[in-house]
C-alpha positions as MATLAB code, in Angstrom:
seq = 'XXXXXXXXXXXXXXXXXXXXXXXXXXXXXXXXXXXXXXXXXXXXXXXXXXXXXXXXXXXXXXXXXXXXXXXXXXXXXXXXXXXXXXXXXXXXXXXXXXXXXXXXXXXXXXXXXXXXXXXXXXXXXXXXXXXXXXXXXXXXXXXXXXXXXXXXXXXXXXXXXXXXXXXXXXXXXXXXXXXXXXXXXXXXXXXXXXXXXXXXXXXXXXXXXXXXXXXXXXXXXXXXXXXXXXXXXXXX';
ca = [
    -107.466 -121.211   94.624;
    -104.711 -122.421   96.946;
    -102.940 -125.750   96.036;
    -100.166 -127.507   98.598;
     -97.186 -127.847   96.486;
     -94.793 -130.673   96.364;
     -92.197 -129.157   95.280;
     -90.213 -125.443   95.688;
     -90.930 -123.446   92.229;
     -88.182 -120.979   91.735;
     -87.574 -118.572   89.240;
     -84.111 -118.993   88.015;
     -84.257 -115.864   85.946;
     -84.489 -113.732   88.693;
     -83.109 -115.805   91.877;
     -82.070 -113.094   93.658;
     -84.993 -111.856   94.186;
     -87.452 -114.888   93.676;
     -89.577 -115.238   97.540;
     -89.111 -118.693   97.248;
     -85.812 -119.096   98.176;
     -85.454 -117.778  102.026;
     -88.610 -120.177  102.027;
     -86.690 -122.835  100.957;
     -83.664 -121.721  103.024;
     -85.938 -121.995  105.866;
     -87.393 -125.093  105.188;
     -84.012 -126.722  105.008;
     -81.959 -125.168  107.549;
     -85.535 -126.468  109.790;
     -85.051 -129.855  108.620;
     -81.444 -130.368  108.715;
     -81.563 -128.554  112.457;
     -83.805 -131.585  113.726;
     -81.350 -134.299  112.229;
     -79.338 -136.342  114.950;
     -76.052 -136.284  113.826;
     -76.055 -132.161  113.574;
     -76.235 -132.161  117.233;
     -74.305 -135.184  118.706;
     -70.844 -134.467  121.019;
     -68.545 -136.391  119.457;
     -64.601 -136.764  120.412;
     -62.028 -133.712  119.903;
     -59.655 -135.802  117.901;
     -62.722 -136.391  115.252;
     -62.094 -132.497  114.749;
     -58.798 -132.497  114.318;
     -58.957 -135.454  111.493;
     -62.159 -133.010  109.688;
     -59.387 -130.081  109.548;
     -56.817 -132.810  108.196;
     -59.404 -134.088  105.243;
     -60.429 -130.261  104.313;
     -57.029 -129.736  103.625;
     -56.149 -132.688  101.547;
     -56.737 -131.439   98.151;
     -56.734 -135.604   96.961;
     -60.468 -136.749   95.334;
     -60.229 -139.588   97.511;
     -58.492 -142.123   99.786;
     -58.244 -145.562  100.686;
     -59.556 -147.010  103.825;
     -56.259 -147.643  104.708;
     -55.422 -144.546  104.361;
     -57.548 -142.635  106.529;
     -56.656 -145.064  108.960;
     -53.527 -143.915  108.682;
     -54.122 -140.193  108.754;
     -56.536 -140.953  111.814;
     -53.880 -142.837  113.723;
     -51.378 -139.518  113.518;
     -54.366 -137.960  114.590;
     -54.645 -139.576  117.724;
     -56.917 -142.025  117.332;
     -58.532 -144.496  118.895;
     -59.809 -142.134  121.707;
     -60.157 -145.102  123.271;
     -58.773 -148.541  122.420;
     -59.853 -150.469  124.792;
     -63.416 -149.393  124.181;
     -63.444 -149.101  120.175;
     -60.790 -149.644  118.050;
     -59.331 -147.942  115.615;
     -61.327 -149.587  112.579;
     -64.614 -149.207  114.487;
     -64.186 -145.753  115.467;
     -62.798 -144.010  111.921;
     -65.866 -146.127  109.865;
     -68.109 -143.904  112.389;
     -65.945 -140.842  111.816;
     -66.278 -141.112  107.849;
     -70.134 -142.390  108.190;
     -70.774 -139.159  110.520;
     -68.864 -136.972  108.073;
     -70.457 -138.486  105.139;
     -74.092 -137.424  106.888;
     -73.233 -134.206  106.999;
     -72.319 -133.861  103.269;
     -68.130 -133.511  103.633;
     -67.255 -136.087  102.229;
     -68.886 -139.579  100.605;
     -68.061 -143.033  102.551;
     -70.734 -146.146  102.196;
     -70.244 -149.179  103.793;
     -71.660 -151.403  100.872;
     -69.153 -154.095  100.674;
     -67.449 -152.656   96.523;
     -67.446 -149.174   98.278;
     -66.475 -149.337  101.617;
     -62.560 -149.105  100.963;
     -63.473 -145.808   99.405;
     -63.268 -142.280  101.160;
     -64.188 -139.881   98.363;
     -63.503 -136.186   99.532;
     -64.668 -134.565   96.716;
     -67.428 -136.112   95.204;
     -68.708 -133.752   92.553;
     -64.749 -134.671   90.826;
     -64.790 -138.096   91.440;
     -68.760 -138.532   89.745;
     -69.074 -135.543   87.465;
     -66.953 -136.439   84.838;
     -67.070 -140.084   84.497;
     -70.992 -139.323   84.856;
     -71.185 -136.487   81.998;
     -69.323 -138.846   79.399;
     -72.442 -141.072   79.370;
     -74.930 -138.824   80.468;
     -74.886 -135.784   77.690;
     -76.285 -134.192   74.781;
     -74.327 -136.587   71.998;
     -74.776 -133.736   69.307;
     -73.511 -131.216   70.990;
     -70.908 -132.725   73.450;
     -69.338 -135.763   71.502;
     -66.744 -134.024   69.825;
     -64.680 -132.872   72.704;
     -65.365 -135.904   74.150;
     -62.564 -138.702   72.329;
     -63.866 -141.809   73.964;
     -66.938 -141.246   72.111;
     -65.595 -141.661   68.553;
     -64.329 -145.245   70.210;
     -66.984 -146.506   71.375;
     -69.101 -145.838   67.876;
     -66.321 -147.152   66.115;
     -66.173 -150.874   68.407;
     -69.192 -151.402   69.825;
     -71.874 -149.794   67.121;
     -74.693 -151.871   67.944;
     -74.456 -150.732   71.589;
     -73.295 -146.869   70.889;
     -76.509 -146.696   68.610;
     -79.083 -148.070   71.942;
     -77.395 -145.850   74.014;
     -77.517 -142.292   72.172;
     -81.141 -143.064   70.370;
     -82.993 -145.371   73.493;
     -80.831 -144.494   76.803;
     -79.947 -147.925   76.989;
     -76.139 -148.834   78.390;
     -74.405 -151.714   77.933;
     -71.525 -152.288   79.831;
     -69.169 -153.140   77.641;
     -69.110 -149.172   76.781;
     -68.016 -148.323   80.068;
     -64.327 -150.072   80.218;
     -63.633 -146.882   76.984;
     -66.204 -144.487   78.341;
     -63.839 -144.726   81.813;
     -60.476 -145.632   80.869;
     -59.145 -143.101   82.807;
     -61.204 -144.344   85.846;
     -60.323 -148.186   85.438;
     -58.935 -148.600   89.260;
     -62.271 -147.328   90.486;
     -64.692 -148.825   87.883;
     -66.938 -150.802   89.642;
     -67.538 -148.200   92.636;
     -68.837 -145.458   90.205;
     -71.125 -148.257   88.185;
     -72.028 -149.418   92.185;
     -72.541 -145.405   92.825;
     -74.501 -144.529   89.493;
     -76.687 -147.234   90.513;
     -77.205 -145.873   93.888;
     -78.407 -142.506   92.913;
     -80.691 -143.494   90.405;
     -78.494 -142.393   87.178;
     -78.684 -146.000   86.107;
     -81.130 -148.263   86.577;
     -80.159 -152.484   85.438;
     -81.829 -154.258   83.655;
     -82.487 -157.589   85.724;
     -82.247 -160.855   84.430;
     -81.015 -164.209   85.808;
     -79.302 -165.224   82.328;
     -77.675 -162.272   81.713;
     -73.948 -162.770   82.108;
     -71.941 -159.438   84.033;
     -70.251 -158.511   80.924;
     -73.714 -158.347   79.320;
     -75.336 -156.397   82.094;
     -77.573 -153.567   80.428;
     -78.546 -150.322   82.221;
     -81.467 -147.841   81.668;
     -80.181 -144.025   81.784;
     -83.369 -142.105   82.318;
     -81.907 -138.610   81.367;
     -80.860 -140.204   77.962;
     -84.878 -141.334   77.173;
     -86.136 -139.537   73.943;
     -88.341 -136.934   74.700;
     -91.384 -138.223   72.093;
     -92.016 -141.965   70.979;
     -91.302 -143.231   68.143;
     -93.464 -142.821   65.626;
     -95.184 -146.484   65.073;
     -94.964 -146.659   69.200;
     -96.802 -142.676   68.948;
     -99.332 -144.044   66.839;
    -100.230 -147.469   68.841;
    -100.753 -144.710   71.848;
    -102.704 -142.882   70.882;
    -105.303 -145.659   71.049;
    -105.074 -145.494   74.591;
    -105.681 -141.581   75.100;
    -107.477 -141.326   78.211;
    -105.419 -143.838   80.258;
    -101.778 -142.764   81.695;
     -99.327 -143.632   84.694;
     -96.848 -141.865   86.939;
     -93.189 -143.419   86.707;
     -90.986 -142.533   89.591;
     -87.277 -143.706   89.645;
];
């Protein structure tokens, strides 16, 4: 019979030719066309500052400066109406909507421009979230953390549970901007805290879904099996 999907199957053996994708190109292109900020006017000068950051081959700047970078640009467009502040935090929010760069105006984040997000996430994120067997031999940091924090290395690569004292060697080479990718993992659902009351910051615990085992345990197997017949749907 026929079904309503929720979801876009595609066939990544044969993409090329898999029906689903102009579909899904379709379906996108559709939704994306209908969004506000693909259709609003906005100043000339906005374009010249877009040609500016598309150059810059930095992973990211300060707000300071693209304020900076703005201001040779000719902004404000209009001072007396919005000033300079005002107007490039709506220049990086608009860009950010349209997927060019990443700006949020959380309070840890908002001094953060990140032009190219998949550099300034993808590695820091991989060194936590990866297959240990495999991956933890080119990866130095790794043989660290086992070696000083055992207890914690051990939760993380058998249960998916991170503590955060692993992240200070996981990151070393991302100390300056430490809290903003913890703030960011959080955000997209890569980590998800543990919440307590008592639990002091350096304590702070995250769950790392990808990192769950893919079976239980075997005494937690055999306690579920007593409840065949009942089940749930976890979304993160």
């Amino acid at each position: 019979g026929l079904a309503v999907l929720a979801f876009w199957p595609i066939e990544n053996t044969n993409s090329a030719h898999d029906p689903v994708i102009p579909q899904l190109k379709a379906a996108i292109f559709s939704t994306v066309s209908a969004e506000r900020y693909v259709r609003d006017v906005v100043p000339y000068r906005w374009l010249k500052v877009f040609d500016v950051l598309m150059r810059d081959t930095r992973v990211l700047l300060s707000m300071p400066e693209l304020l900076a970078l703005a201001s040779e640009c000719g902004l404000p467009s209009d001072a007396a109406r919005l000033p300079l502040e005002t107007e490039v935090q709506l220049l990086a929010r608009f860009l950010s909507d349209l997927g060019y760069i990443m700006y949020h105006q959380d309070s840890v984040l908002s001094n953060l421009v990140i032009l190219n997000p998949a550099a300034f996430l993808v590695a820091p994120a991989t060194k936590v979230i990866c297959d240990f067997h495999r991956h933890s031999k080119f990866i130095p940091e790794h043989e660290t953390c086992k070696r000083r924090f055992p207890t914690e290395w051990a939760a993380l690569t058998a249960r998916g549970v991170l503590s955060r004292r692993l992240l200070p060697v996981l990151w070393k080479d991302r100390a300056a901007h430490a809290a903003q990718l913890e703030l960011l993992m959080v955000k997209f659902g890569l980590f998800l805290p543990f919440l307590s009351e008592e639990t002091r910051p350096e304590e702070q615990q995250y769950l790392v879904p990808a990192l769950l085992p893919a079976a239980l345990p075997a005494p937690l197997d055999a306690a579920a099996a007593r409840f065949v017949g009942r089940s749930f749907l976890l979304l993160f």
